[in-house]
């Protein structure tokens, strides 16, 4: 069993306290425009490792070596090995029940835009619509020297010879947001607009330590909008006024919430 698969089994899903679920379900049922924001914890029960915490990737690897332009230039083969493994894991893994609960919520409530820090594509794989990828994705790669040649698909043959090169000769870099880079302007401004206009925000599986994603629920709270947090661990968001923090895993509580709201 791979390390990723181990992670998906290490999560304990305790029985839920009905009161909090009912309260969250009432908030979802009453809301007109919900925005969902997810982090790496959303993918954990599908077997994708989180970045921080006991079993996080950044305990085993140095982020600056693997997720920065300097890291890619310094050792492109190592970085591409790492992304090849991550992409392979994401392609082989399946969305858990929590993703399908989000699809049901979108169908029930109309299209809820979903903002994610994740690059694994699992939301789209489950059929979640209108996904705003703040940190890019693992679907394409582009020239590290921005030569202007169009980006390429990150498919198997790209990895035959590492590091993959652009037709201009420079090495390619995955189209994820690397440390020190700006986030995609369109995605970010839309995320801020949604935080500024929703009447309920759900924050699922993020440690709330990376800006600007971590500022989105604060924008909503400042407007008097309630936030539902789903995370088995406490975060800086958990104890803020206006936050209903469900100390559960995404894969276990999202289906419960949908059942409580829609009876399905
Ligand atoms: N369900 C819900 N939340 C979970 C689960 C689960 N099954 N398992 C873990 N979590 C929570 C953890 O408690 C933690 O708070 O998910 C969170 C994951 O936090 P991080 O690993 O820091 O991931 P994230 O917040 O998405 O990181 C943000 O940092 O390194 C960068 O670009 C990377 O997008 C990433 C960003």
GROMACS .gro file of C-alpha atoms and ligand atoms in nm:
model
  300
    1UNK     CA    1   0.000   0.000   0.000
    2UNK     CA    2   0.148   0.337  -0.103
    3UNK     CA    3   0.205   0.616   0.145
    4UNK     CA    4  -0.086   0.803  -0.008
    5UNK     CA    5  -0.319   0.506   0.042
    6UNK     CA    6  -0.203   0.482   0.407
    7UNK     CA    7  -0.315   0.836   0.467
    8UNK     CA    8  -0.665   0.776   0.347
    9UNK     CA    9  -0.705   0.498   0.605
   10UNK     CA   10  -0.549   0.681   0.895
   11UNK     CA   11  -0.840   0.923   0.931
   12UNK     CA   12  -1.086   0.832   1.205
   13UNK     CA   13  -1.445   0.939   1.145
   14UNK     CA   14  -1.618   0.969   1.478
   15UNK     CA   15  -1.999   0.970   1.514
   16UNK     CA   16  -2.132   1.321   1.459
   17UNK     CA   17  -2.310   1.524   1.725
   18UNK     CA   18  -2.658   1.586   1.579
   19UNK     CA   19  -2.687   1.938   1.722
   20UNK     CA   20  -2.398   2.088   1.528
   21UNK     CA   21  -2.495   1.907   1.208
   22UNK     CA   22  -2.853   2.027   1.239
   23UNK     CA   23  -2.734   2.384   1.304
   24UNK     CA   24  -2.503   2.374   1.001
   25UNK     CA   25  -2.777   2.217   0.789
   26UNK     CA   26  -3.018   2.496   0.887
   27UNK     CA   27  -2.756   2.754   0.783
   28UNK     CA   28  -2.706   2.582   0.446
   29UNK     CA   29  -3.081   2.542   0.392
   30UNK     CA   30  -3.144   2.910   0.463
   31UNK     CA   31  -2.852   3.044   0.257
   32UNK     CA   32  -2.907   3.194  -0.086
   33UNK     CA   33  -2.550   3.216  -0.215
   34UNK     CA   34  -2.300   2.977  -0.058
   35UNK     CA   35  -1.932   2.980  -0.147
   36UNK     CA   36  -1.716   2.679  -0.064
   37UNK     CA   37  -1.339   2.708  -0.013
   38UNK     CA   38  -1.127   2.393   0.013
   39UNK     CA   39  -0.768   2.303   0.101
   40UNK     CA   40  -0.555   1.990   0.101
   41UNK     CA   41  -0.759   1.827   0.378
   42UNK     CA   42  -1.049   1.794   0.133
   43UNK     CA   43  -0.839   1.544  -0.065
   44UNK     CA   44  -0.697   1.349   0.227
   45UNK     CA   45  -0.968   1.078   0.239
   46UNK     CA   46  -0.904   1.020  -0.129
   47UNK     CA   47  -0.543   0.941  -0.036
   48UNK     CA   48  -0.371   1.272  -0.125
   49UNK     CA   49  -0.130   1.387   0.145
   50UNK     CA   50  -0.176   1.723   0.313
   51UNK     CA   51   0.117   1.965   0.332
   52UNK     CA   52   0.125   2.034   0.706
   53UNK     CA   53   0.047   1.842   1.024
   54UNK     CA   54   0.189   1.508   1.143
   55UNK     CA   55   0.193   1.335   0.807
   56UNK     CA   56   0.229   1.644   0.589
   57UNK     CA   57   0.449   1.659   0.278
   58UNK     CA   58   0.645   1.954   0.416
   59UNK     CA   59   0.767   1.733   0.702
   60UNK     CA   60   0.941   1.512   0.450
   61UNK     CA   61   1.037   1.757   0.178
   62UNK     CA   62   1.152   2.122   0.179
   63UNK     CA   63   0.883   2.324   0.003
   64UNK     CA   64   1.141   2.568  -0.136
   65UNK     CA   65   1.327   2.278  -0.303
   66UNK     CA   66   1.019   2.140  -0.474
   67UNK     CA   67   0.766   2.417  -0.513
   68UNK     CA   68   0.974   2.719  -0.618
   69UNK     CA   69   1.127   2.848  -0.942
   70UNK     CA   70   1.474   2.837  -0.778
   71UNK     CA   71   1.414   2.475  -0.678
   72UNK     CA   72   1.320   2.381  -1.035
   73UNK     CA   73   1.624   2.556  -1.182
   74UNK     CA   74   1.854   2.401  -0.920
   75UNK     CA   75   1.742   2.042  -0.965
   76UNK     CA   76   1.478   2.015  -1.239
   77UNK     CA   77   1.492   1.637  -1.256
   78UNK     CA   78   1.419   1.600  -0.881
   79UNK     CA   79   1.129   1.844  -0.898
   80UNK     CA   80   0.981   1.676  -1.205
   81UNK     CA   81   1.017   1.333  -1.041
   82UNK     CA   82   0.815   1.473  -0.752
   83UNK     CA   83   0.545   1.621  -0.974
   84UNK     CA   84   0.529   1.302  -1.179
   85UNK     CA   85   0.455   1.106  -0.858
   86UNK     CA   86   0.197   1.362  -0.744
   87UNK     CA   87   0.026   1.370  -1.082
   88UNK     CA   88   0.022   0.988  -1.100
   89UNK     CA   89  -0.129   0.970  -0.751
   90UNK     CA   90  -0.396   1.227  -0.837
   91UNK     CA   91  -0.483   1.052  -1.164
   92UNK     CA   92  -0.519   0.713  -0.993
   93UNK     CA   93  -0.718   0.837  -0.694
   94UNK     CA   94  -1.094   0.871  -0.679
   95UNK     CA   95  -1.300   1.147  -0.513
   96UNK     CA   96  -1.450   1.037  -0.178
   97UNK     CA   97  -1.814   1.076  -0.074
   98UNK     CA   98  -1.755   1.434   0.044
   99UNK     CA   99  -1.693   1.549  -0.315
  100UNK     CA  100  -2.018   1.394  -0.432
  101UNK     CA  101  -2.196   1.564  -0.143
  102UNK     CA  102  -2.069   1.896  -0.280
  103UNK     CA  103  -2.209   1.799  -0.623
  104UNK     CA  104  -2.548   1.730  -0.459
  105UNK     CA  105  -2.531   2.067  -0.286
  106UNK     CA  106  -2.458   2.238  -0.618
  107UNK     CA  107  -2.751   2.059  -0.779
  108UNK     CA  108  -2.977   2.141  -0.486
  109UNK     CA  109  -2.871   2.502  -0.441
  110UNK     CA  110  -2.780   2.594  -0.793
  111UNK     CA  111  -2.419   2.639  -0.892
  112UNK     CA  112  -2.214   2.718  -0.581
  113UNK     CA  113  -1.879   2.849  -0.697
  114UNK     CA  114  -1.605   2.644  -0.535
  115UNK     CA  115  -1.268   2.801  -0.458
  116UNK     CA  116  -0.981   2.559  -0.404
  117UNK     CA  117  -0.614   2.574  -0.313
  118UNK     CA  118  -0.579   2.218  -0.442
  119UNK     CA  119  -0.422   2.132  -0.776
  120UNK     CA  120  -0.528   1.765  -0.787
  121UNK     CA  121  -0.841   1.809  -0.999
  122UNK     CA  122  -1.049   1.582  -0.773
  123UNK     CA  123  -1.338   1.829  -0.747
  124UNK     CA  124  -1.374   1.830  -1.127
  125UNK     CA  125  -1.331   1.451  -1.137
  126UNK     CA  126  -1.637   1.420  -0.910
  127UNK     CA  127  -1.840   1.657  -1.127
  128UNK     CA  128  -1.816   1.970  -0.911
  129UNK     CA  129  -1.880   2.270  -1.136
  130UNK     CA  130  -1.737   2.624  -1.142
  131UNK     CA  131  -1.410   2.536  -0.963
  132UNK     CA  132  -1.180   2.834  -0.910
  133UNK     CA  133  -0.820   2.704  -0.882
  134UNK     CA  134  -0.631   2.964  -0.679
  135UNK     CA  135  -0.302   2.769  -0.685
  136UNK     CA  136  -0.313   2.648  -1.046
  137UNK     CA  137  -0.336   2.286  -1.152
  138UNK     CA  138  -0.141   1.979  -1.261
  139UNK     CA  139  -0.309   1.957  -1.604
  140UNK     CA  140  -0.060   2.170  -1.799
  141UNK     CA  141   0.301   2.291  -1.795
  142UNK     CA  142   0.463   2.599  -1.952
  143UNK     CA  143   0.806   2.735  -2.039
  144UNK     CA  144   1.005   2.840  -1.729
  145UNK     CA  145   1.140   3.132  -1.934
  146UNK     CA  146   0.789   3.234  -2.054
  147UNK     CA  147   0.907   3.218  -2.415
  148UNK     CA  148   0.547   3.247  -2.535
  149UNK     CA  149   0.512   2.893  -2.671
  150UNK     CA  150   0.169   2.765  -2.565
  151UNK     CA  151   0.146   2.545  -2.256
  152UNK     CA  152   0.155   2.166  -2.292
  153UNK     CA  153  -0.068   1.897  -2.140
  154UNK     CA  154   0.089   1.708  -1.846
  155UNK     CA  155   0.032   1.361  -1.990
  156UNK     CA  156   0.244   1.045  -1.970
  157UNK     CA  157   0.470   1.110  -2.272
  158UNK     CA  158   0.579   1.446  -2.127
  159UNK     CA  159   0.763   1.253  -1.856
  160UNK     CA  160   0.954   1.017  -2.087
  161UNK     CA  161   1.263   1.233  -2.054
  162UNK     CA  162   1.306   1.442  -1.738
  163UNK     CA  163   1.307   1.731  -1.711
  164UNK     CA  164   1.058   1.796  -1.993
  165UNK     CA  165   1.161   2.079  -2.221
  166UNK     CA  166   0.979   2.351  -2.408
  167UNK     CA  167   1.021   2.359  -2.788
  168UNK     CA  168   1.244   2.663  -2.727
  169UNK     CA  169   1.486   2.441  -2.530
  170UNK     CA  170   1.416   2.578  -2.182
  171UNK     CA  171   1.279   2.345  -1.915
  172UNK     CA  172   0.908   2.336  -1.850
  173UNK     CA  173   0.743   2.412  -1.516
  174UNK     CA  174   0.404   2.278  -1.399
  175UNK     CA  175   0.125   2.538  -1.405
  176UNK     CA  176   0.088   2.532  -1.027
  177UNK     CA  177   0.152   2.852  -0.830
  178UNK     CA  178   0.505   2.815  -0.694
  179UNK     CA  179   0.622   2.979  -0.372
  180UNK     CA  180   0.691   3.346  -0.428
  181UNK     CA  181   0.469   3.365  -0.738
  182UNK     CA  182   0.156   3.571  -0.786
  183UNK     CA  183  -0.176   3.386  -0.790
  184UNK     CA  184  -0.374   3.387  -1.117
  185UNK     CA  185  -0.528   3.737  -1.121
  186UNK     CA  186  -0.869   3.638  -1.261
  187UNK     CA  187  -0.916   3.351  -1.013
  188UNK     CA  188  -0.808   3.565  -0.719
  189UNK     CA  189  -1.024   3.865  -0.798
  190UNK     CA  190  -1.325   3.638  -0.850
  191UNK     CA  191  -1.256   3.468  -0.515
  192UNK     CA  192  -1.244   3.804  -0.339
  193UNK     CA  193  -1.569   3.912  -0.509
  194UNK     CA  194  -1.741   3.591  -0.396
  195UNK     CA  195  -1.620   3.634  -0.038
  196UNK     CA  196  -1.757   3.986  -0.058
  197UNK     CA  197  -2.100   3.884  -0.185
  198UNK     CA  198  -2.191   3.538  -0.046
  199UNK     CA  199  -2.432   3.493   0.242
  200UNK     CA  200  -2.262   3.179   0.375
  201UNK     CA  201  -1.908   3.044   0.336
  202UNK     CA  202  -1.793   2.685   0.395
  203UNK     CA  203  -1.420   2.638   0.458
  204UNK     CA  204  -1.310   2.276   0.428
  205UNK     CA  205  -0.971   2.117   0.498
  206UNK     CA  206  -0.733   2.410   0.516
  207UNK     CA  207  -0.489   2.507   0.792
  208UNK     CA  208  -0.562   2.875   0.721
  209UNK     CA  209  -0.191   2.964   0.712
  210UNK     CA  210  -0.143   3.055   0.345
  211UNK     CA  211  -0.256   3.399   0.228
  212UNK     CA  212  -0.462   3.508   0.032
  213UNK     CA  213  -0.686   3.198   0.053
  214UNK     CA  214  -0.683   3.234   0.432
  215UNK     CA  215  -0.824   3.588   0.405
  216UNK     CA  216  -1.143   3.482   0.222
  217UNK     CA  217  -1.344   3.367   0.527
  218UNK     CA  218  -1.226   3.676   0.717
  219UNK     CA  219  -1.373   3.898   0.445
  220UNK     CA  220  -1.706   3.715   0.480
  221UNK     CA  221  -1.699   3.733   0.862
  222UNK     CA  222  -1.631   4.107   0.852
  223UNK     CA  223  -1.957   4.145   0.658
  224UNK     CA  224  -2.147   3.959   0.930
  225UNK     CA  225  -2.168   3.644   0.711
  226UNK     CA  226  -2.145   3.310   0.895
  227UNK     CA  227  -1.873   3.058   0.815
  228UNK     CA  228  -1.896   2.679   0.854
  229UNK     CA  229  -1.552   2.522   0.898
  230UNK     CA  230  -1.492   2.149   0.845
  231UNK     CA  231  -1.161   2.030   0.987
  232UNK     CA  232  -1.074   1.750   1.234
  233UNK     CA  233  -0.821   1.991   1.389
  234UNK     CA  234  -0.850   2.343   1.527
  235UNK     CA  235  -0.725   2.628   1.304
  236UNK     CA  236  -0.692   3.008   1.352
  237UNK     CA  237  -1.045   3.033   1.208
  238UNK     CA  238  -1.211   2.789   1.450
  239UNK     CA  239  -1.266   3.016   1.747
  240UNK     CA  240  -1.362   3.338   1.565
  241UNK     CA  241  -1.710   3.484   1.622
  242UNK     CA  242  -1.947   3.379   1.346
  243UNK     CA  243  -1.767   3.048   1.278
  244UNK     CA  244  -1.940   2.712   1.330
  245UNK     CA  245  -1.644   2.475   1.340
  246UNK     CA  246  -1.728   2.108   1.275
  247UNK     CA  247  -1.442   1.902   1.411
  248UNK     CA  248  -1.493   1.624   1.158
  249UNK     CA  249  -1.344   1.503   0.832
  250UNK     CA  250  -1.479   1.620   0.497
  251UNK     CA  251  -1.554   1.268   0.376
  252UNK     CA  252  -1.764   1.185   0.677
  253UNK     CA  253  -1.957   1.503   0.754
  254UNK     CA  254  -2.040   1.645   0.409
  255UNK     CA  255  -2.271   1.353   0.320
  256UNK     CA  256  -2.435   1.392   0.664
  257UNK     CA  257  -2.494   1.761   0.597
  258UNK     CA  258  -2.646   1.698   0.254
  259UNK     CA  259  -2.873   1.431   0.402
  260UNK     CA  260  -2.981   1.673   0.675
  261UNK     CA  261  -3.052   1.952   0.422
  262UNK     CA  262  -3.202   1.755   0.133
  263UNK     CA  263  -3.303   1.432   0.300
  264UNK     CA  264  -3.101   1.235   0.041
  265LIG     N1  265  -1.106   1.648   0.626
  265LIG     C1  266  -1.096   1.783   0.647
  265LIG     N2  267  -0.981   1.845   0.683
  265LIG     C2  268  -0.872   1.767   0.699
  265LIG     C3  269  -0.874   1.627   0.679
  265LIG     C4  270  -0.997   1.569   0.641
  265LIG     N3  271  -1.008   1.436   0.621
  265LIG     N4  272  -0.749   1.578   0.704
  265LIG     C5  273  -0.672   1.684   0.735
  265LIG     N5  274  -0.745   1.797   0.734
  265LIG     C6  275  -0.702   1.934   0.762
  265LIG     C7  276  -0.581   1.946   0.852
  265LIG     O1  277  -0.620   1.947   0.988
  265LIG     C8  278  -0.525   2.082   0.808
  265LIG     O2  279  -0.580   2.186   0.885
  265LIG     O3  280  -0.663   1.991   0.639
  265LIG     C9  281  -0.570   2.095   0.663
  265LIG    C10  282  -0.457   2.081   0.563
  265LIG     O4  283  -0.370   2.191   0.582
  265LIG     P1  284  -0.244   2.209   0.485
  265LIG     O5  285  -0.174   2.079   0.469
  265LIG     O6  286  -0.169   2.329   0.534
  265LIG     O7  287  -0.310   2.241   0.343
  265LIG     P2  288  -0.364   2.380   0.290
  265LIG     O8  289  -0.425   2.461   0.398
  265LIG     O9  290  -0.447   2.349   0.171
  265LIG    O10  291  -0.227   2.451   0.240
  265LIG    C11  292  -0.238   2.568   0.166
  265LIG    O11  293   0.000   2.562   0.125
  265LIG    O12  294   0.194   2.451   0.065
  265LIG    C12  295   0.092   2.531   0.018
  265LIG    O13  296   0.023   2.538  -0.206
  265LIG    C13  297   0.014   2.461  -0.090
  265LIG    O14  298  -0.221   2.490  -0.144
  265LIG    C14  299  -0.130   2.461  -0.039
  265LIG    C15  300  -0.128   2.573   0.065
   0.00000   0.00000   0.00000
